[in-house]
PDB file of C-alpha atoms and ligand atoms in Angstrom:
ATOM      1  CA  UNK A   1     -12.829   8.484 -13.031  1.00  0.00           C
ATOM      2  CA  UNK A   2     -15.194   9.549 -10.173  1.00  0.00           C
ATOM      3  CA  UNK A   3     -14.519   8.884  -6.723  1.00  0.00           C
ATOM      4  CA  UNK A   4     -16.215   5.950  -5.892  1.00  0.00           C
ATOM      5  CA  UNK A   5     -15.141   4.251  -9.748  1.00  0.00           C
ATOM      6  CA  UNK A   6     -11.804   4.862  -7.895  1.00  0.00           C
ATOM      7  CA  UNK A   7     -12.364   3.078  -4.729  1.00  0.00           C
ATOM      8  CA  UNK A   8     -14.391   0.401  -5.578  1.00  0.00           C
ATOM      9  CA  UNK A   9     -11.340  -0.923  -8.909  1.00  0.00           C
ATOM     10  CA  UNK A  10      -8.850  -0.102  -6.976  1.00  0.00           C
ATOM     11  CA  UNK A  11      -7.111  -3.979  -6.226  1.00  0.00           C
ATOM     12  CA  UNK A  12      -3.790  -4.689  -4.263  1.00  0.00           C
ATOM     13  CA  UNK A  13      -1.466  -4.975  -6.913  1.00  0.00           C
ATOM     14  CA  UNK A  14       1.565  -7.892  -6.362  1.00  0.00           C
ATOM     15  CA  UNK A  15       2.835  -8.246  -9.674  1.00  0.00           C
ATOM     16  CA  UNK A  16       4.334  -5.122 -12.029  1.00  0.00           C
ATOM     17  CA  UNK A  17       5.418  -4.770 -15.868  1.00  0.00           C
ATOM     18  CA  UNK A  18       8.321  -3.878 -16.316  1.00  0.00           C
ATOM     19  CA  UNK A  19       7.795  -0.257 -17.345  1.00  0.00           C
ATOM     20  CA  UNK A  20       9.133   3.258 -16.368  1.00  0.00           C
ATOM     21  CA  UNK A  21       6.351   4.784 -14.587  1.00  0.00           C
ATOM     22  CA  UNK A  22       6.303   8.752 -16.132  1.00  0.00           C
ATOM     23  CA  UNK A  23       7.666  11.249 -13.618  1.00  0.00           C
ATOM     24  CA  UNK A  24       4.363  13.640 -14.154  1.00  0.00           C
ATOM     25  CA  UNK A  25       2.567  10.688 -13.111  1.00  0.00           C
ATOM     26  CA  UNK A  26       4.194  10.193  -9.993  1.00  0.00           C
ATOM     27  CA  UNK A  27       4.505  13.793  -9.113  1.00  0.00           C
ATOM     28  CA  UNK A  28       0.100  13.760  -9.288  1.00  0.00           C
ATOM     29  CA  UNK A  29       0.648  10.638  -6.822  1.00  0.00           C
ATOM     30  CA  UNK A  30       3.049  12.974  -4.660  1.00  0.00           C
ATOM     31  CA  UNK A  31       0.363  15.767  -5.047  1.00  0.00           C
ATOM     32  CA  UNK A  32      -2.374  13.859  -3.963  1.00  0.00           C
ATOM     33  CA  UNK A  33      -0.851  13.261  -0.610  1.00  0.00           C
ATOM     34  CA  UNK A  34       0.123  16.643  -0.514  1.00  0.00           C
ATOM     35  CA  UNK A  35      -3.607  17.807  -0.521  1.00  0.00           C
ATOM     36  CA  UNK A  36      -4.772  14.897   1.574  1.00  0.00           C
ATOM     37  CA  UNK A  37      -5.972  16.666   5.082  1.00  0.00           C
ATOM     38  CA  UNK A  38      -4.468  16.729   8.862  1.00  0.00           C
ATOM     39  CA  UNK A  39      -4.967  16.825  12.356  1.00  0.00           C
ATOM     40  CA  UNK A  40      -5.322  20.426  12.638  1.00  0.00           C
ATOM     41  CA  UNK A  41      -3.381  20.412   9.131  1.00  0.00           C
ATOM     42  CA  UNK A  42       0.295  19.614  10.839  1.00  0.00           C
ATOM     43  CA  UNK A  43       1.327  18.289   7.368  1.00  0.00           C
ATOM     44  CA  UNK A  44       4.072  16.436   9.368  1.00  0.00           C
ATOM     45  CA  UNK A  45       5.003  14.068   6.093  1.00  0.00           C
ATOM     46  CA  UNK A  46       7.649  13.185   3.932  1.00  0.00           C
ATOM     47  CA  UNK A  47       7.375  11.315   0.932  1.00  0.00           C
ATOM     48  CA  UNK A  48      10.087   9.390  -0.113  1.00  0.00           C
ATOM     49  CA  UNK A  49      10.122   8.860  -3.993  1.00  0.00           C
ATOM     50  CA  UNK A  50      12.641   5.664  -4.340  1.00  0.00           C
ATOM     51  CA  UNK A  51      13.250   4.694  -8.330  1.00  0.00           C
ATOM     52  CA  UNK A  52      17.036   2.987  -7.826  1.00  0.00           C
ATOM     53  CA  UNK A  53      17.128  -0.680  -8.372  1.00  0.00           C
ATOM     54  CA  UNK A  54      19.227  -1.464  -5.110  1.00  0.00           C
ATOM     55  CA  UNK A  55      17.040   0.260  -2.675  1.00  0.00           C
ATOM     56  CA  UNK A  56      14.161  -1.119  -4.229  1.00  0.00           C
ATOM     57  CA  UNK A  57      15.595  -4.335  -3.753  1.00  0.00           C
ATOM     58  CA  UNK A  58      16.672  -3.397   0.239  1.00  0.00           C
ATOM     59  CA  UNK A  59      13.194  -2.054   1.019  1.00  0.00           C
ATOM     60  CA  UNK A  60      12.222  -5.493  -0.530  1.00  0.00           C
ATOM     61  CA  UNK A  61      14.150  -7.548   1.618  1.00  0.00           C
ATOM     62  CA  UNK A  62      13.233  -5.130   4.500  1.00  0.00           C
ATOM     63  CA  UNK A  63       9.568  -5.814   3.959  1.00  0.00           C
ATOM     64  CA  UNK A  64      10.400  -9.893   4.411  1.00  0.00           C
ATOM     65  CA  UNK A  65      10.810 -10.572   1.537  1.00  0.00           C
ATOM     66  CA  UNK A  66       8.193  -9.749  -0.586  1.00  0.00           C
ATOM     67  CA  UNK A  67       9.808  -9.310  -3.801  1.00  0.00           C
ATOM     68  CA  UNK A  68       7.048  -7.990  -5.819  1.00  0.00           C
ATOM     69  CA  UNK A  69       7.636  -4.576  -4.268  1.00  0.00           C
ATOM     70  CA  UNK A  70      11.485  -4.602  -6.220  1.00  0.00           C
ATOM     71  CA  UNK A  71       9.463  -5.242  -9.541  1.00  0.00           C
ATOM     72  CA  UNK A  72       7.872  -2.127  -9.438  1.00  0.00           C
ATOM     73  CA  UNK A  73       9.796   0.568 -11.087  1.00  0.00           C
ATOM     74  CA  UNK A  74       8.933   3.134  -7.915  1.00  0.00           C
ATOM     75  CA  UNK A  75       8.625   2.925  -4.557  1.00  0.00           C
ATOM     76  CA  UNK A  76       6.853   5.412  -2.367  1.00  0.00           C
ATOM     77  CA  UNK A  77       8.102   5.599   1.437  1.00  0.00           C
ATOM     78  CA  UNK A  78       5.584   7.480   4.177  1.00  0.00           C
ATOM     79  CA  UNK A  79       7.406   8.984   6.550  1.00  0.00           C
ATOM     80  CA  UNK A  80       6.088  10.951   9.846  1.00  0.00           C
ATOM     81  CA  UNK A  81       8.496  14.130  10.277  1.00  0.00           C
ATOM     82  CA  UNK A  82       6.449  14.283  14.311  1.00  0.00           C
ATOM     83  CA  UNK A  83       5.264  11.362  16.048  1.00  0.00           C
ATOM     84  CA  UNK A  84       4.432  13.093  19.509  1.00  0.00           C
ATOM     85  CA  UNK A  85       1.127  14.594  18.888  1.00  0.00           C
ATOM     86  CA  UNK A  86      -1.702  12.490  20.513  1.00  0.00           C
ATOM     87  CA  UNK A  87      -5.609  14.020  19.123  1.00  0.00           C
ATOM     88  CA  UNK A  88      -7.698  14.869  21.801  1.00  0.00           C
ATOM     89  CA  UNK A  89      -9.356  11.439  20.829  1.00  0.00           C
ATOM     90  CA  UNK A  90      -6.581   9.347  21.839  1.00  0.00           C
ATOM     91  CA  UNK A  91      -5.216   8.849  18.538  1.00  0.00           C
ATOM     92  CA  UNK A  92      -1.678   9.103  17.521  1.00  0.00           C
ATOM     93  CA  UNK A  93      -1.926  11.927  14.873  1.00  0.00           C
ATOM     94  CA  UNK A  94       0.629  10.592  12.740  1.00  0.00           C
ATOM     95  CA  UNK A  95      -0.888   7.188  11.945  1.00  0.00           C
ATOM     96  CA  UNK A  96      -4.172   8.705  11.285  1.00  0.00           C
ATOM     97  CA  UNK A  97      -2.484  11.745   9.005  1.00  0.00           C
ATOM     98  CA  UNK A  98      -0.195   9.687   7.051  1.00  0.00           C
ATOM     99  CA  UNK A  99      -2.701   6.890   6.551  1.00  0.00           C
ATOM    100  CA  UNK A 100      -4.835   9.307   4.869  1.00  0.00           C
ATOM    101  CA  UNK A 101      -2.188  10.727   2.766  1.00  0.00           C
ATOM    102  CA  UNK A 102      -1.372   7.376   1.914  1.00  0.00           C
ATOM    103  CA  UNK A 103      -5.043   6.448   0.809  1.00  0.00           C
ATOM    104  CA  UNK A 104      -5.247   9.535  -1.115  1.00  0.00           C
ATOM    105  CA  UNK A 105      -1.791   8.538  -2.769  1.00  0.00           C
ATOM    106  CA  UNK A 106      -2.901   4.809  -4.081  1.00  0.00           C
ATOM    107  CA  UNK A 107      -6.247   5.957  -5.144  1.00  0.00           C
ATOM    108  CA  UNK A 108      -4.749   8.742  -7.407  1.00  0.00           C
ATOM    109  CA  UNK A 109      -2.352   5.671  -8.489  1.00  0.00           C
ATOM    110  CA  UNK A 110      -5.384   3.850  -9.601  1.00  0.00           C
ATOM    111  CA  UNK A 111      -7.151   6.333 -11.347  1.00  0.00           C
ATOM    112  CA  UNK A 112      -4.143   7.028 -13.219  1.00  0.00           C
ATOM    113  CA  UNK A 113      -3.811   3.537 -14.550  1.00  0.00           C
ATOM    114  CA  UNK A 114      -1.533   2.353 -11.556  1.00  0.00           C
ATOM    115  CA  UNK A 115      -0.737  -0.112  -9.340  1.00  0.00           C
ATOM    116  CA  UNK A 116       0.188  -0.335  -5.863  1.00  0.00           C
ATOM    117  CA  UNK A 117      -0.407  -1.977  -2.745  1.00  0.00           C
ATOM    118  CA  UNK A 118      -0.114  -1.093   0.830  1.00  0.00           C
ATOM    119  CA  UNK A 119       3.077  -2.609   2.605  1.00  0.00           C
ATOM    120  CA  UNK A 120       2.338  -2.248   6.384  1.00  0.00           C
ATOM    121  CA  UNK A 121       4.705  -5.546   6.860  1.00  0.00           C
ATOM    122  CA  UNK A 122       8.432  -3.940   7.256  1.00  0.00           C
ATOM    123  CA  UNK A 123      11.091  -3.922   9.576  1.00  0.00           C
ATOM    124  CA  UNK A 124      11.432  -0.053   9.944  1.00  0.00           C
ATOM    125  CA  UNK A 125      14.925   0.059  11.626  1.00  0.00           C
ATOM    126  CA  UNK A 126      15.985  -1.562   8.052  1.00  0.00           C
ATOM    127  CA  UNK A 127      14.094   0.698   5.601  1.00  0.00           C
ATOM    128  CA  UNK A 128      15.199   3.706   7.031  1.00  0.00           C
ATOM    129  CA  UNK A 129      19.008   2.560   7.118  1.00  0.00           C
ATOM    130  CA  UNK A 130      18.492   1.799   3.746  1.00  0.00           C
ATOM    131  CA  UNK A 131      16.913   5.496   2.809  1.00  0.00           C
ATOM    132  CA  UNK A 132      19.154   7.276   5.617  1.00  0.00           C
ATOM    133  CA  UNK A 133      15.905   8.132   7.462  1.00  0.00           C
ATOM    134  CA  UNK A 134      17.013   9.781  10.500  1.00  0.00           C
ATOM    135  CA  UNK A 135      16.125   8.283  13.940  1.00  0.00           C
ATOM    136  CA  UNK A 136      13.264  10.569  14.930  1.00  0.00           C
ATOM    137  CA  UNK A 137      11.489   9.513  11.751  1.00  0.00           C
ATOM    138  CA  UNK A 138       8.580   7.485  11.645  1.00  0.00           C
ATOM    139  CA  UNK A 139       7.671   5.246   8.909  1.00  0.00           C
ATOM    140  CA  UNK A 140       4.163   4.652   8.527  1.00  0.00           C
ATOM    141  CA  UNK A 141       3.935   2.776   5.231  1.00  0.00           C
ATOM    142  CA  UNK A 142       5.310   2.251   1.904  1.00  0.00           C
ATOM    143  CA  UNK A 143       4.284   1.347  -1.469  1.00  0.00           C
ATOM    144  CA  UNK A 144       4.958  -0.024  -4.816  1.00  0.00           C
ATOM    145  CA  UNK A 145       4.116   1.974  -7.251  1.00  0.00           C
ATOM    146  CA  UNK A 146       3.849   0.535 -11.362  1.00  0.00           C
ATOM    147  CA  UNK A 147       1.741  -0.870 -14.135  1.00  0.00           C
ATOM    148  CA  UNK A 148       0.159  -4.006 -13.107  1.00  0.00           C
ATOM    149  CA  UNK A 149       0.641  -7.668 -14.715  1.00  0.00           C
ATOM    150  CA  UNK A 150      -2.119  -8.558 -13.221  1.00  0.00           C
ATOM    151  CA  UNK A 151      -5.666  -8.005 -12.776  1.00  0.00           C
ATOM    152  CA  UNK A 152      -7.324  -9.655  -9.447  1.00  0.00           C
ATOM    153  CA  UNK A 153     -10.688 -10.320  -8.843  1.00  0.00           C
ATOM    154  CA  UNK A 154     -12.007  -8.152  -5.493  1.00  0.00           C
ATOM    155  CA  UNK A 155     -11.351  -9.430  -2.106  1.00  0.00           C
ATOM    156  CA  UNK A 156     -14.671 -10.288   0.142  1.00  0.00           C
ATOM    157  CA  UNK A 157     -15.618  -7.574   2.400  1.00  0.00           C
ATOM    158  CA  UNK A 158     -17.949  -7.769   5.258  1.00  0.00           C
ATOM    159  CA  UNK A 159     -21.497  -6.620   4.476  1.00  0.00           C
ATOM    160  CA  UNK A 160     -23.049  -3.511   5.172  1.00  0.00           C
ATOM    161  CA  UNK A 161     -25.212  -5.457   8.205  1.00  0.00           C
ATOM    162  CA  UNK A 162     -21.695  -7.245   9.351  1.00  0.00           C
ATOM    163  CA  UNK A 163     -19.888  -3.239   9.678  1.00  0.00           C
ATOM    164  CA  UNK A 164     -23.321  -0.587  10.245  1.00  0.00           C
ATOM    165  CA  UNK A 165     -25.566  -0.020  13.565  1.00  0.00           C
ATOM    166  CA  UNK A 166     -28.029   2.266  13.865  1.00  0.00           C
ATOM    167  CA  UNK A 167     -28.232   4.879  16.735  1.00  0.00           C
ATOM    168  CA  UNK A 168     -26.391   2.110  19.298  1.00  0.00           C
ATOM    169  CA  UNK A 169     -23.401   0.328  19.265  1.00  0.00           C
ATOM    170  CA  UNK A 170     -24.586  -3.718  18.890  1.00  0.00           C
TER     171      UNK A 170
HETATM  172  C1  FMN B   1      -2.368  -1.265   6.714  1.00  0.00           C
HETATM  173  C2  FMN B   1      -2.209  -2.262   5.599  1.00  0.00           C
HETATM  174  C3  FMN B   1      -1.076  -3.069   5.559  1.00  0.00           C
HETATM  175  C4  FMN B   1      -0.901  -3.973   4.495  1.00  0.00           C
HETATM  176  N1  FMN B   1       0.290  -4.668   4.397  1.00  0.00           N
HETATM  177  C5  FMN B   1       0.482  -5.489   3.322  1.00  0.00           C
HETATM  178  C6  FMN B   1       1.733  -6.125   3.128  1.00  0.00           C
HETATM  179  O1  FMN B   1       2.697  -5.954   3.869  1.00  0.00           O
HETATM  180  N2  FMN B   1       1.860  -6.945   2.050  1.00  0.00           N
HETATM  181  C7  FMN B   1       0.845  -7.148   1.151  1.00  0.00           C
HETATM  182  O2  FMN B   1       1.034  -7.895   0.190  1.00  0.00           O
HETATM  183  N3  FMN B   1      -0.349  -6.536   1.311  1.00  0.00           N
HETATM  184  C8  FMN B   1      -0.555  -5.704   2.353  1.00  0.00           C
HETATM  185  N4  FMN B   1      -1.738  -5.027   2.491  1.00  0.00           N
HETATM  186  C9  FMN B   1      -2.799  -5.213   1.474  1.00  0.00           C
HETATM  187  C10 FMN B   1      -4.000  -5.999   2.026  1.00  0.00           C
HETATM  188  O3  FMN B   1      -3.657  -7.350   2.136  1.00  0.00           O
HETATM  189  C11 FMN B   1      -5.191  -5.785   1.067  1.00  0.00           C
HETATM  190  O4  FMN B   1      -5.526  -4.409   1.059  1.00  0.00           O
HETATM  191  C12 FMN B   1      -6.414  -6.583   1.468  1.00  0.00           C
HETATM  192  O5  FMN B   1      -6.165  -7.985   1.360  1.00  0.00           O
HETATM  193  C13 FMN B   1      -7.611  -6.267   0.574  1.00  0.00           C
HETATM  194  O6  FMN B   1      -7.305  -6.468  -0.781  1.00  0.00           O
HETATM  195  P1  FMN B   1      -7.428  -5.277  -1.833  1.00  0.00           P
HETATM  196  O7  FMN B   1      -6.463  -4.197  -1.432  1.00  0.00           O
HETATM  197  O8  FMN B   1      -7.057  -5.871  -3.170  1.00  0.00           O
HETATM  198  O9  FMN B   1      -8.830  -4.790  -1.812  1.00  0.00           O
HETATM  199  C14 FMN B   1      -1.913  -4.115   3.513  1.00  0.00           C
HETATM  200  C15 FMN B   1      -3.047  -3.294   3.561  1.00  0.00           C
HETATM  201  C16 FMN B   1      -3.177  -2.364   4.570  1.00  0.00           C
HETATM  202  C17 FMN B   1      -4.385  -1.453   4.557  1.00  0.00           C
END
């Protein structure tokens, strides 16, 4: 699957089978973020790989509720090992970096015949008691991580005149 195949099938996935997902599988998920690039390639990440039932269920309840995420047999927890550095742009590194990394992550997913969707809706405090993330730890997003039971149509995007300018900001 090329590239853009990749990133234009890829769908938020909310419902799962109920299906080990193979280990080699997840470790090219794991590698994917691995590769992904980094402000000045800090690499400040840890990837939580979470298979057991009950913290599935936690990092469910954690993330209000949304139980979906428990039906998935993995869960994939971003976590920022530095959240000081601040880009010469502005821009918290560690959002950007582990963003990326997380991109990378669910479009490997995809292309290997996997679901997932992007949890950004979590109380962290709760997750990392759950995963015994120490304080200094960030968490930037999670992730369910299965074969999907379902197959959505695409969500509406803006178009390209709604999201591009030429030469000047309008
Ligand atoms: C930063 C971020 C946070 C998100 N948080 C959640 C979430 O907590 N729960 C959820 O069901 N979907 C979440 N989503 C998924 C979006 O709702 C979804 O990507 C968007 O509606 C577009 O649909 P698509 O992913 O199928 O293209 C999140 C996506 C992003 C990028």
């Amino acid at each position: 699957m090329d590239v853009f195949t990749a990133i234009s099938g890829r769908r938020s996935i909310r419902a799962y089978k109920d299906i080990e997902v193979e280990e080699d599988k997840i470790s090219k998920i794991i590698e994917a973020g691995r590769l992904s690039p980094s402000a000045s390639n800090r690499q400040e990440w840890k990837f939580v790989i979470v298979r057991n039932k009950d913290s599935r269920r936690k990092i469910a309840k954690a993330a209000y509720d949304q139980n979906f995420i428990a039906e998935a047999p993995a869960v994939i927890v971003a976590c920022a090992t530095e959240s000081k550095a601040v880009m010469p742009c502005g821009q918290n590194a560690y959002t950007v970096d582990l963003s990326i990394a997380v991109s990378y992550m669910i479009l490997a997913a995809h292309e290997l015949g996997l679901g997932t969707c992007w949890i950004g809706a979590f109380k962290e405090e709760e997750v990392k008691a759950v995963l015994g993330i120490p304080e200094h730890i960030r968490v930037v997003a999670l992730f369910p991580v299965g074969y999907p039971n379902q197959n959505p149509t695409s969500r509406p995007r803006k178009s390209i005149d709604q999201v591009v300018c030429i030469e000047k900001y309008q």
